[in-house]
Every structure is written in structure tokens, then in C-alpha cells.
PDB file of C-alpha atoms in Angstrom:
ATOM      1  CA  MET W   1      -0.073  -0.229   0.187  1.00  0.00           C
ATOM      2  CA  PRO W   2       1.441   3.394  -0.998  1.00  0.00           C
ATOM      3  CA  PRO W   3       2.280   5.774   1.819  1.00  0.00           C
ATOM      4  CA  LYS W   4      -0.564   8.607   2.759  1.00  0.00           C
ATOM      5  CA  LEU W   5      -0.113  11.958   1.883  1.00  0.00           C
ATOM      6  CA  ILE W   6      -0.079  14.389   4.913  1.00  0.00           C
ATOM      7  CA  GLY W   7      -1.263  17.812   4.010  1.00  0.00           C
ATOM      8  CA  GLY W   8      -2.448  17.034   0.245  1.00  0.00           C
ATOM      9  CA  GLY W   9      -5.693  18.992   0.483  1.00  0.00           C
ATOM     10  CA  SER W  10      -3.987  21.689   2.089  1.00  0.00           C
ATOM     11  CA  TYR W  11      -1.505  21.808  -0.694  1.00  0.00           C
ATOM     12  CA  ARG W  12      -3.861  21.754  -3.169  1.00  0.00           C
ATOM     13  CA  ARG W  13      -6.374  24.753  -1.372  1.00  0.00           C
ATOM     14  CA  ASP W  14      -3.018  26.448  -1.645  1.00  0.00           C
ATOM     15  CA  ALA W  15      -2.243  25.738  -5.382  1.00  0.00           C
ATOM     16  CA  CYS W  16      -5.918  26.774  -6.172  1.00  0.00           C
ATOM     17  CA  LEU W  17      -5.833  30.280  -4.231  1.00  0.00           C
ATOM     18  CA  ARG W  18      -2.546  30.836  -5.869  1.00  0.00           C
ATOM     19  CA  ARG W  19      -4.007  30.295  -9.887  1.00  0.00           C
ATOM     20  CA  LYS W  20      -6.908  32.313  -8.438  1.00  0.00           C
ATOM     21  CA  ARG W  21      -4.967  35.313  -7.493  1.00  0.00           C
ATOM     22  CA  ALA W  22      -2.800  35.203 -10.707  1.00  0.00           C
ATOM     23  CA  CYS W  23      -6.302  35.204 -12.627  1.00  0.00           C
ATOM     24  CA  GLU W  24      -7.357  38.506 -10.551  1.00  0.00           C
ATOM     25  CA  LYS W  25      -4.116  39.858 -11.687  1.00  0.00           C
ATOM     26  CA  LEU W  26      -4.483  39.522 -15.126  1.00  0.00           C
ATOM     27  CA  VAL W  27      -8.242  41.004 -15.143  1.00  0.00           C
ATOM     28  CA  GLU W  28      -6.995  43.901 -12.994  1.00  0.00           C
ATOM     29  CA  LYS W  29      -4.161  44.536 -15.565  1.00  0.00           C
ATOM     30  CA  TYR W  30      -5.820  44.002 -18.675  1.00  0.00           C
ATOM     31  CA  GLY W  31      -9.409  43.828 -17.915  1.00  0.00           C
ATOM     32  CA  VAL W  32     -11.683  41.156 -18.765  1.00  0.00           C
ATOM     33  CA  PHE W  33     -12.065  41.705 -22.338  1.00  0.00           C
ATOM     34  CA  ASP W  34      -8.291  41.719 -23.190  1.00  0.00           C
ATOM     35  CA  ILE W  35      -7.259  39.053 -21.230  1.00  0.00           C
ATOM     36  CA  LYS W  36      -4.336  37.210 -23.630  1.00  0.00           C
ATOM     37  CA  GLY W  37      -4.701  32.851 -23.376  1.00  0.00           C
ATOM     38  CA  SER W  38      -6.603  31.421 -20.875  1.00  0.00           C
ATOM     39  CA  THR W  39      -5.982  30.927 -16.926  1.00  0.00           C
ATOM     40  CA  VAL W  40      -8.206  29.743 -14.638  1.00  0.00           C
ATOM     41  CA  GLY W  41     -11.611  29.954 -15.075  1.00  0.00           C
ATOM     42  CA  LEU W  42     -11.135  32.205 -18.362  1.00  0.00           C
ATOM     43  CA  GLY W  43     -10.591  31.040 -21.529  1.00  0.00           C
ATOM     44  CA  GLU W  44      -9.463  33.509 -24.511  1.00  0.00           C
ATOM     45  CA  ASN W  45     -11.015  32.739 -27.854  1.00  0.00           C
ATOM     46  CA  ILE W  46     -10.002  34.324 -31.167  1.00  0.00           C
ATOM     47  CA  CYS W  47     -12.914  34.344 -34.179  1.00  0.00           C
ATOM     48  CA  ASP W  48     -11.181  34.091 -37.737  1.00  0.00           C
ATOM     49  CA  GLU W  49     -11.372  31.608 -40.741  1.00  0.00           C
ATOM     50  CA  ARG W  50      -9.879  28.689 -39.200  1.00  0.00           C
ATOM     51  CA  PHE W  51     -11.694  28.868 -35.755  1.00  0.00           C
ATOM     52  CA  PRO W  52     -15.005  30.331 -36.864  1.00  0.00           C
ATOM     53  CA  CYS W  53     -17.247  31.878 -34.162  1.00  0.00           C
ATOM     54  CA  PRO W  54     -19.581  29.730 -32.932  1.00  0.00           C
ATOM     55  CA  ASP W  55     -23.160  30.117 -33.694  1.00  0.00           C
ATOM     56  CA  LEU W  56     -24.526  30.538 -29.909  1.00  0.00           C
ATOM     57  CA  VAL W  57     -21.805  33.530 -29.290  1.00  0.00           C
ATOM     58  CA  LEU W  58     -22.988  34.990 -32.283  1.00  0.00           C
ATOM     59  CA  LEU W  59     -26.402  34.920 -31.451  1.00  0.00           C
ATOM     60  CA  TYR W  60     -24.929  36.058 -27.568  1.00  0.00           C
ATOM     61  CA  ALA W  61     -23.263  39.239 -29.721  1.00  0.00           C
ATOM     62  CA  ARG W  62     -26.566  40.140 -31.442  1.00  0.00           C
ATOM     63  CA  MET W  63     -28.402  40.474 -28.023  1.00  0.00           C
ATOM     64  CA  GLY W  64     -25.656  42.688 -26.798  1.00  0.00           C
ATOM     65  CA  LEU W  65     -26.353  45.130 -29.674  1.00  0.00           C
ATOM     66  CA  HIS W  66     -30.128  44.571 -29.150  1.00  0.00           C
ATOM     67  CA  ARG W  67     -29.566  46.025 -25.724  1.00  0.00           C
ATOM     68  CA  TYR W  68     -27.229  49.019 -26.980  1.00  0.00           C
ATOM     69  CA  ASN W  69     -30.025  49.915 -29.728  1.00  0.00           C
ATOM     70  CA  LEU W  70     -32.783  49.538 -27.271  1.00  0.00           C
ATOM     71  CA  LEU W  71     -31.233  52.252 -25.056  1.00  0.00           C
ATOM     72  CA  GLN W  72     -29.457  53.962 -27.215  1.00  0.00           C
ATOM     73  CA  GLY W  73     -32.015  54.453 -30.069  1.00  0.00           C
ATOM     74  CA  THR W  74     -29.396  53.248 -32.608  1.00  0.00           C
ATOM     75  CA  LYS W  75     -29.378  50.362 -35.332  1.00  0.00           C
ATOM     76  CA  PHE W  76     -26.283  48.598 -34.977  1.00  0.00           C
ATOM     77  CA  GLN W  77     -26.210  45.555 -36.984  1.00  0.00           C
ATOM     78  CA  LEU W  78     -23.470  42.662 -36.038  1.00  0.00           C
ATOM     79  CA  SER W  79     -20.482  42.669 -38.778  1.00  0.00           C
ATOM     80  CA  ARG W  80     -18.544  40.053 -36.689  1.00  0.00           C
ATOM     81  CA  VAL W  81     -17.023  38.691 -33.779  1.00  0.00           C
ATOM     82  CA  GLU W  82     -13.449  39.543 -33.230  1.00  0.00           C
ATOM     83  CA  LYS W  83     -13.060  37.267 -30.090  1.00  0.00           C
ATOM     84  CA  TYR W  84     -14.446  36.200 -26.740  1.00  0.00           C
ATOM     85  CA  ILE W  85     -13.611  35.050 -23.270  1.00  0.00           C
ATOM     86  CA  LEU W  86     -15.676  32.492 -21.798  1.00  0.00           C
ATOM     87  CA  SER W  87     -15.474  32.297 -18.077  1.00  0.00           C
ATOM     88  CA  LYS W  88     -16.917  29.287 -16.735  1.00  0.00           C
ATOM     89  CA  PRO W  89     -15.667  27.121 -13.560  1.00  0.00           C
ATOM     90  CA  PRO W  90     -14.359  23.905 -13.928  1.00  0.00           C
ATOM     91  CA  GLY W  91     -17.225  21.387 -14.091  1.00  0.00           C
ATOM     92  CA  VAL W  92     -19.832  23.925 -14.655  1.00  0.00           C
ATOM     93  CA  VAL W  93     -21.972  23.845 -18.093  1.00  0.00           C
ATOM     94  CA  ILE W  94     -23.360  27.622 -17.901  1.00  0.00           C
ATOM     95  CA  GLY W  95     -20.984  30.239 -18.464  1.00  0.00           C
ATOM     96  CA  SER W  96     -20.466  33.857 -18.625  1.00  0.00           C
ATOM     97  CA  TYR W  97     -19.031  35.619 -22.407  1.00  0.00           C
ATOM     98  CA  TYR W  98     -17.269  38.616 -23.050  1.00  0.00           C
ATOM     99  CA  ILE W  99     -17.505  39.130 -26.491  1.00  0.00           C
ATOM    100  CA  THR W 100     -15.516  41.818 -29.049  1.00  0.00           C
ATOM    101  CA  LEU W 101     -17.396  42.505 -31.739  1.00  0.00           C
ATOM    102  CA  ASP W 102     -17.381  44.604 -34.684  1.00  0.00           C
ATOM    103  CA  ALA W 103     -20.826  46.385 -35.702  1.00  0.00           C
ATOM    104  CA  MET W 104     -22.127  48.884 -38.233  1.00  0.00           C
ATOM    105  CA  ASP W 105     -25.185  51.336 -38.152  1.00  0.00           C
ATOM    106  CA  PRO W 106     -26.531  51.520 -41.749  1.00  0.00           C
ATOM    107  CA  ALA W 107     -27.643  55.139 -40.864  1.00  0.00           C
ATOM    108  CA  ASN W 108     -24.550  56.270 -40.241  1.00  0.00           C
ATOM    109  CA  GLY W 109     -23.023  54.534 -43.756  1.00  0.00           C
ATOM    110  CA  SER W 110     -19.322  52.836 -43.582  1.00  0.00           C
ATOM    111  CA  SER W 111     -19.102  53.697 -40.289  1.00  0.00           C
ATOM    112  CA  SER W 112     -17.722  50.916 -37.978  1.00  0.00           C
ATOM    113  CA  GLN W 113     -17.483  50.727 -34.335  1.00  0.00           C
ATOM    114  CA  ILE W 114     -15.616  48.072 -31.846  1.00  0.00           C
ATOM    115  CA  PHE W 115     -18.423  46.857 -29.221  1.00  0.00           C
ATOM    116  CA  GLN W 116     -17.632  44.809 -25.878  1.00  0.00           C
ATOM    117  CA  THR W 117     -20.604  43.294 -24.335  1.00  0.00           C
ATOM    118  CA  GLU W 118     -21.174  40.829 -21.729  1.00  0.00           C
ATOM    119  CA  VAL W 119     -24.125  37.914 -21.534  1.00  0.00           C
ATOM    120  CA  SER W 120     -24.656  35.186 -19.086  1.00  0.00           C
ATOM    121  CA  GLU W 121     -26.207  32.030 -19.198  1.00  0.00           C
ATOM    122  CA  GLU W 122     -28.350  31.608 -16.356  1.00  0.00           C
ATOM    123  CA  ALA W 123     -29.890  28.032 -16.964  1.00  0.00           C
ATOM    124  CA  CYS W 124     -29.257  25.383 -19.211  1.00  0.00           C
ATOM    125  CA  GLY W 125     -31.500  24.128 -21.457  1.00  0.00           C
ATOM    126  CA  ARG W 126     -33.716  27.156 -21.386  1.00  0.00           C
ATOM    127  CA  LEU W 127     -33.552  31.011 -22.304  1.00  0.00           C
ATOM    128  CA  ILE W 128     -32.435  32.625 -19.313  1.00  0.00           C
ATOM    129  CA  LEU W 129     -30.240  35.117 -20.633  1.00  0.00           C
ATOM    130  CA  LEU W 130     -28.538  38.273 -18.717  1.00  0.00           C
ATOM    131  CA  CYS W 131     -26.848  41.055 -20.499  1.00  0.00           C
ATOM    132  CA  ASN W 132     -24.908  43.192 -18.088  1.00  0.00           C
ATOM    133  CA  LEU W 133     -22.703  45.321 -20.346  1.00  0.00           C
ATOM    134  CA  ALA W 134     -22.797  46.653 -24.260  1.00  0.00           C
ATOM    135  CA  ARG W 135     -20.620  49.549 -24.624  1.00  0.00           C
ATOM    136  CA  ILE W 136     -18.444  51.151 -27.781  1.00  0.00           C
ATOM    137  CA  ARG W 137     -15.073  50.048 -26.628  1.00  0.00           C
ATOM    138  CA  GLY W 138     -13.042  52.919 -24.866  1.00  0.00           C
ATOM    139  CA  ASP W 139     -16.349  53.630 -22.732  1.00  0.00           C
ATOM    140  CA  LYS W 140     -15.784  52.616 -18.900  1.00  0.00           C
ATOM    141  CA  SER W 141     -19.310  52.179 -18.101  1.00  0.00           C
ATOM    142  CA  ASN W 142     -19.820  49.010 -16.290  1.00  0.00           C
ATOM    143  CA  GLY W 143     -22.701  46.958 -14.837  1.00  0.00           C
ATOM    144  CA  ARG W 144     -23.976  48.244 -11.315  1.00  0.00           C
ATOM    145  CA  GLY W 145     -24.236  45.351  -9.419  1.00  0.00           C
ATOM    146  CA  VAL W 146     -25.665  41.591  -9.507  1.00  0.00           C
ATOM    147  CA  THR W 147     -29.224  40.883 -10.828  1.00  0.00           C
ATOM    148  CA  ARG W 148     -31.266  38.174 -10.057  1.00  0.00           C
ATOM    149  CA  ILE W 149     -33.638  37.261 -12.571  1.00  0.00           C
ATOM    150  CA  ASN W 150     -37.157  35.629 -12.082  1.00  0.00           C
ATOM    151  CA  GLY W 151     -37.547  33.002 -14.636  1.00  0.00           C
ATOM    152  CA  SER W 152     -40.963  32.441 -14.376  1.00  0.00           C
ATOM    153  CA  LEU W 153     -43.357  33.718 -17.412  1.00  0.00           C
ATOM    154  CA  PRO W 154     -47.325  34.078 -17.145  1.00  0.00           C
ATOM    155  CA  GLU W 155     -49.287  30.932 -18.759  1.00  0.00           C
ATOM    156  CA  TRP W 156     -50.469  31.245 -22.214  1.00  0.00           C
ATOM    157  CA  PRO W 157     -53.719  33.613 -22.165  1.00  0.00           C
ATOM    158  CA  ALA W 158     -57.294  31.726 -22.199  1.00  0.00           C
ATOM    159  CA  GLU W 159     -58.243  34.617 -24.321  1.00  0.00           C
ATOM    160  CA  ASN W 160     -56.506  35.069 -27.645  1.00  0.00           C
ATOM    161  CA  PRO W 161     -53.303  36.993 -27.140  1.00  0.00           C
ATOM    162  CA  PHE W 162     -53.141  37.874 -31.419  1.00  0.00           C
ATOM    163  CA  GLU W 163     -56.457  39.596 -30.635  1.00  0.00           C
ATOM    164  CA  LYS W 164     -55.840  40.890 -27.478  1.00  0.00           C
ATOM    165  CA  TYR W 165     -52.533  42.458 -27.489  1.00  0.00           C
ATOM    166  CA  ASN W 166     -50.821  44.549 -30.715  1.00  0.00           C
ATOM    167  CA  LEU W 167     -49.666  42.814 -33.556  1.00  0.00           C
ATOM    168  CA  VAL W 168     -45.792  43.140 -34.158  1.00  0.00           C
ATOM    169  CA  GLU W 169     -45.321  44.101 -38.045  1.00  0.00           C
ATOM    170  CA  GLU W 170     -42.745  42.029 -39.970  1.00  0.00           C
ATOM    171  CA  SER W 171     -40.856  45.396 -40.399  1.00  0.00           C
ATOM    172  CA  ASP W 172     -39.889  44.447 -36.835  1.00  0.00           C
ATOM    173  CA  ASP W 173     -39.181  40.909 -37.540  1.00  0.00           C
ATOM    174  CA  ASP W 174     -35.302  40.926 -37.070  1.00  0.00           C
ATOM    175  CA  TRP W 175     -34.925  41.098 -33.141  1.00  0.00           C
ATOM    176  CA  ILE W 176     -38.214  39.328 -32.846  1.00  0.00           C
ATOM    177  CA  ARG W 177     -36.240  36.403 -35.069  1.00  0.00           C
ATOM    178  CA  LEU W 178     -33.173  36.817 -32.682  1.00  0.00           C
ATOM    179  CA  TYR W 179     -35.551  36.086 -29.741  1.00  0.00           C
ATOM    180  CA  MET W 180     -36.989  32.803 -31.558  1.00  0.00           C
ATOM    181  CA  GLU W 181     -33.511  32.017 -32.221  1.00  0.00           C
ATOM    182  CA  LEU W 182     -32.084  32.125 -28.714  1.00  0.00           C
ATOM    183  CA  ALA W 183     -34.810  30.312 -27.680  1.00  0.00           C
ATOM    184  CA  VAL W 184     -34.337  27.300 -29.513  1.00  0.00           C
ATOM    185  CA  ALA W 185     -30.266  27.643 -29.600  1.00  0.00           C
ATOM    186  CA  THR W 186     -30.466  27.533 -25.804  1.00  0.00           C
ATOM    187  CA  LYS W 187     -33.161  24.815 -25.352  1.00  0.00           C
ATOM    188  CA  ASP W 188     -31.297  22.618 -28.006  1.00  0.00           C
ATOM    189  CA  ARG W 189     -27.264  23.216 -28.135  1.00  0.00           C
ATOM    190  CA  SER W 190     -27.072  20.682 -30.884  1.00  0.00           C
ATOM    191  CA  ARG W 191     -29.118  22.684 -33.383  1.00  0.00           C
ATOM    192  CA  GLU W 192     -27.157  24.528 -35.919  1.00  0.00           C
ATOM    193  CA  ALA W 193     -27.465  27.925 -37.413  1.00  0.00           C
ATOM    194  CA  LYS W 194     -28.861  26.828 -40.322  1.00  0.00           C
ATOM    195  CA  ASP W 195     -31.352  24.312 -38.793  1.00  0.00           C
ATOM    196  CA  TYR W 196     -33.270  27.482 -36.627  1.00  0.00           C
ATOM    197  CA  GLY W 197     -32.909  30.159 -39.711  1.00  0.00           C
ATOM    198  CA  PRO W 198     -35.261  31.782 -41.783  1.00  0.00           C
ATOM    199  CA  SER W 199     -35.547  28.590 -44.176  1.00  0.00           C
ATOM    200  CA  THR W 200     -36.594  26.361 -40.982  1.00  0.00           C
ATOM    201  CA  LEU W 201     -37.897  28.649 -38.822  1.00  0.00           C
ATOM    202  CA  GLU W 202     -41.089  30.661 -40.157  1.00  0.00           C
ATOM    203  CA  ILE W 203     -42.314  33.201 -37.676  1.00  0.00           C
ATOM    204  CA  VAL W 204     -46.605  33.708 -38.113  1.00  0.00           C
ATOM    205  CA  LYS W 205     -47.823  35.686 -35.709  1.00  0.00           C
ATOM    206  CA  VAL W 206     -46.403  37.944 -33.194  1.00  0.00           C
ATOM    207  CA  ALA W 207     -48.274  39.658 -29.952  1.00  0.00           C
ATOM    208  CA  MET W 208     -46.989  42.256 -27.713  1.00  0.00           C
ATOM    209  CA  ASP W 209     -47.949  42.811 -23.884  1.00  0.00           C
ATOM    210  CA  ALA W 210     -46.130  45.904 -23.125  1.00  0.00           C
ATOM    211  CA  ASN W 211     -48.722  47.951 -20.863  1.00  0.00           C
ATOM    212  CA  GLY W 212     -49.610  50.312 -23.375  1.00  0.00           C
ATOM    213  CA  GLU W 213     -45.743  51.604 -23.749  1.00  0.00           C
ATOM    214  CA  GLY W 214     -45.756  51.115 -27.274  1.00  0.00           C
ATOM    215  CA  LEU W 215     -43.097  49.083 -30.016  1.00  0.00           C
ATOM    216  CA  ASN W 216     -39.876  50.393 -27.671  1.00  0.00           C
ATOM    217  CA  ALA W 217     -40.697  49.568 -24.161  1.00  0.00           C
ATOM    218  CA  LEU W 218     -38.393  48.315 -22.261  1.00  0.00           C
ATOM    219  CA  ASN W 219     -40.129  45.599 -20.094  1.00  0.00           C
ATOM    220  CA  ALA W 220     -42.755  43.548 -22.257  1.00  0.00           C
ATOM    221  CA  THR W 221     -43.758  40.356 -22.803  1.00  0.00           C
ATOM    222  CA  PHE W 222     -44.083  38.367 -26.615  1.00  0.00           C
ATOM    223  CA  TYR W 223     -46.548  35.501 -27.648  1.00  0.00           C
ATOM    224  CA  VAL W 224     -45.191  33.847 -30.522  1.00  0.00           C
ATOM    225  CA  ARG W 225     -46.883  31.657 -33.385  1.00  0.00           C
ATOM    226  CA  TYR W 226     -44.130  30.089 -35.660  1.00  0.00           C
ATOM    227  CA  LYS W 227     -43.134  27.034 -37.551  1.00  0.00           C
ATOM    228  CA  ASP W 228     -40.600  25.076 -36.835  1.00  0.00           C
ATOM    229  CA  LEU W 229     -39.618  23.078 -40.280  1.00  0.00           C
ATOM    230  CA  TYR W 230     -36.682  21.418 -38.720  1.00  0.00           C
ATOM    231  CA  GLU W 231     -38.805  19.305 -36.311  1.00  0.00           C
ATOM    232  CA  ALA W 232     -41.528  18.707 -38.428  1.00  0.00           C
ATOM    233  CA  GLN W 233     -39.104  16.343 -40.804  1.00  0.00           C
ATOM    234  CA  SER W 234     -38.418  13.828 -37.903  1.00  0.00           C
ATOM    235  CA  GLY W 235     -42.659  14.060 -37.534  1.00  0.00           C
ATOM    236  CA  LYS W 236     -42.916  16.665 -34.692  1.00  0.00           C
ATOM    237  CA  VAL W 237     -45.815  19.174 -34.453  1.00  0.00           C
ATOM    238  CA  LEU W 238     -44.882  22.021 -37.309  1.00  0.00           C
ATOM    239  CA  ASP W 239     -46.999  24.510 -35.513  1.00  0.00           C
ATOM    240  CA  ARG W 240     -45.692  25.878 -32.203  1.00  0.00           C
ATOM    241  CA  PHE W 241     -45.864  28.666 -29.629  1.00  0.00           C
ATOM    242  CA  ALA W 242     -43.667  30.455 -27.454  1.00  0.00           C
ATOM    243  CA  ILE W 243     -43.498  33.176 -24.797  1.00  0.00           C
ATOM    244  CA  VAL W 244     -40.463  35.703 -24.590  1.00  0.00           C
ATOM    245  CA  ARG W 245     -40.391  38.418 -21.858  1.00  0.00           C
ATOM    246  CA  ARG W 246     -37.572  41.231 -21.917  1.00  0.00           C
ATOM    247  CA  ARG W 247     -36.843  43.402 -18.942  1.00  0.00           C
ATOM    248  CA  LEU W 248     -34.516  46.140 -18.610  1.00  0.00           C
ATOM    249  CA  HIS W 249     -33.424  45.914 -14.261  1.00  0.00           C
ATOM    250  CA  GLU W 250     -33.324  49.498 -13.647  1.00  0.00           C
ATOM    251  CA  ASP W 251     -31.291  49.214 -10.469  1.00  0.00           C
ATOM    252  CA  THR W 252     -28.433  47.545 -12.299  1.00  0.00           C
ATOM    253  CA  GLY W 253     -28.715  48.471 -15.854  1.00  0.00           C
ATOM    254  CA  SER W 254     -28.795  44.796 -16.889  1.00  0.00           C
ATOM    255  CA  PHE W 255     -30.905  43.428 -19.478  1.00  0.00           C
ATOM    256  CA  SER W 256     -32.654  40.084 -19.527  1.00  0.00           C
ATOM    257  CA  LEU W 257     -34.383  37.786 -21.915  1.00  0.00           C
ATOM    258  CA  VAL W 258     -36.462  34.702 -20.365  1.00  0.00           C
ATOM    259  CA  GLY W 259     -38.478  32.465 -22.815  1.00  0.00           C
ATOM    260  CA  SER W 260     -40.209  29.292 -23.285  1.00  0.00           C
ATOM    261  CA  LEU W 261     -41.186  27.002 -26.175  1.00  0.00           C
ATOM    262  CA  VAL W 262     -45.061  26.055 -25.513  1.00  0.00           C
ATOM    263  CA  THR W 263     -46.370  22.925 -26.426  1.00  0.00           C
ATOM    264  CA  PRO W 264     -49.119  23.580 -28.646  1.00  0.00           C
ATOM    265  CA  ASN W 265     -52.670  22.659 -28.020  1.00  0.00           C
ATOM    266  CA  PRO W 266     -54.518  21.591 -30.975  1.00  0.00           C
ATOM    267  CA  GLU W 267     -57.342  24.048 -30.595  1.00  0.00           C
ATOM    268  CA  ASP W 268     -54.474  26.536 -30.702  1.00  0.00           C
ATOM    269  CA  PHE W 269     -54.061  25.906 -34.358  1.00  0.00           C
ATOM    270  CA  GLN W 270     -57.489  28.031 -35.473  1.00  0.00           C
ATOM    271  CA  MET W 271     -55.739  31.448 -33.634  1.00  0.00           C
TER     272      MET W 271
END
């Protein structure tokens, strides 16, 4: 029998503390967005032709831009993701993504800006995302504290929501599509972008409950009817429904999206 090591647990704890302090020093020196390489719980990922940006990270980058556009009244569109830092402790499925991206506002011609955004996953297998930060690089604004997200959603209304609430026009389809793609992609991470793109995910109707505040309300609930052609290929139901809630947490400045895919009832097909 091999000899028992004395103090092994203490040695491992000390080693973990040393790595943690080294990580904190790197963050303090460079800032989390500009860390080079990888360290404990933080990994730098450069996006290029050799290592394309993952589909989910592209969606998170678009969510960060969406938050910025809502608050600033702009219409920036994602050009590309330069890199992202993934903060995820060992053995944990969900993480936080610190994304550096290029975006353009068509209203400003060819003007391009570099953005930094942070998007955190608050659950696995479901759309519960928190965007704490979305800024043009060089801006030193940060989040203002910890936000607790209520992951519950209202039941599907007994009264037809597409008659009860305002309908969203097709011209506003871009960010509604983002919500739906996020809802599908976070539920099933094995699906590729082509499996939840416009050719396979068809939005039929969208109703918006914003308590009368209008289309740009920061706090609103959306009821969506859509067709999932990808799922229908395997014999599953084509017509589907989803609920998505967006909210700006004024105390911290964080922006959250909470959503759920709803199992349809046969009578709902008449909506």
C-alpha cells in the first residue's frame, strides 16, 4: 500500500488560491475583455477563418447589440465577432461570455464601431440570459451590481393573445427572430444555425404585451406563433408557440431575456 500523503488537501487549496490570485491580477491588469490566452476559469477564443465563431456566441453578440440599440435608439448590426472570453468554472455547464465585436449602423453609412458586451447564461436548456454590459470599446461604463432574474413566465392567455394584444409588424421581425433563435438554440445546443434560420423557423404571428408603452418598451412580453420545419422533418408538430419576456433591470442596468417554447394545443391552431 502506498504511503498516505499528509497535507495533500492543504496543498491543493493553496495551489487553487495561487491560480485564482494570478487570474485576478491578469483581469486587473488587462480587463476581462483583453486577457491574453487562458487562465483559471477564463479562456480567450479568437474568431477567424480557421476557428469560426460558434453560432451561440454570434447570437449572444446580437443580443448585446440589441440591448445597446434599445437604450440608445440606434440600429447597429453585427458585422463579425473578433473574439470572446469564456468565464466558466471547471465542471460547470453555463458561463459568461465577454464578447468583442464589430458592428455597423446603416444610418451612418460605412461607419464601423468596436463593441464589448457581456452575456451570462443563467440556466441550461432554456432561454434565461442576462446582458450586464453593452458598450463601444473605450467607454468605461460597467454594470451596477448583481441582478436576480425571475425565470417564471405567465401562462398562455385563455383569451387569444393575437386578438388581445398589439401585433408586431414584419418590419420589426429582426429582433423577434433573434428572440426565437435564442429560445431554440439555448434549448437544444446540438442544432446548428441553419436548423433555426429563416428557412426552417418561420414566424407566423407575434403579439406584444407592453402595458400600452409601445413597440420600444423596455419591459414587454411576447407571444409568438411559429412553424419549426426542422422539427417537422422528424414527424414532430409543425405549428408551435413560444413566450419571451424582455426586461431592463433599472437598479443595475442589466437586460434580460426569459423564454419558453410552449407545447401547442389543437385548438390553438385556429389562432
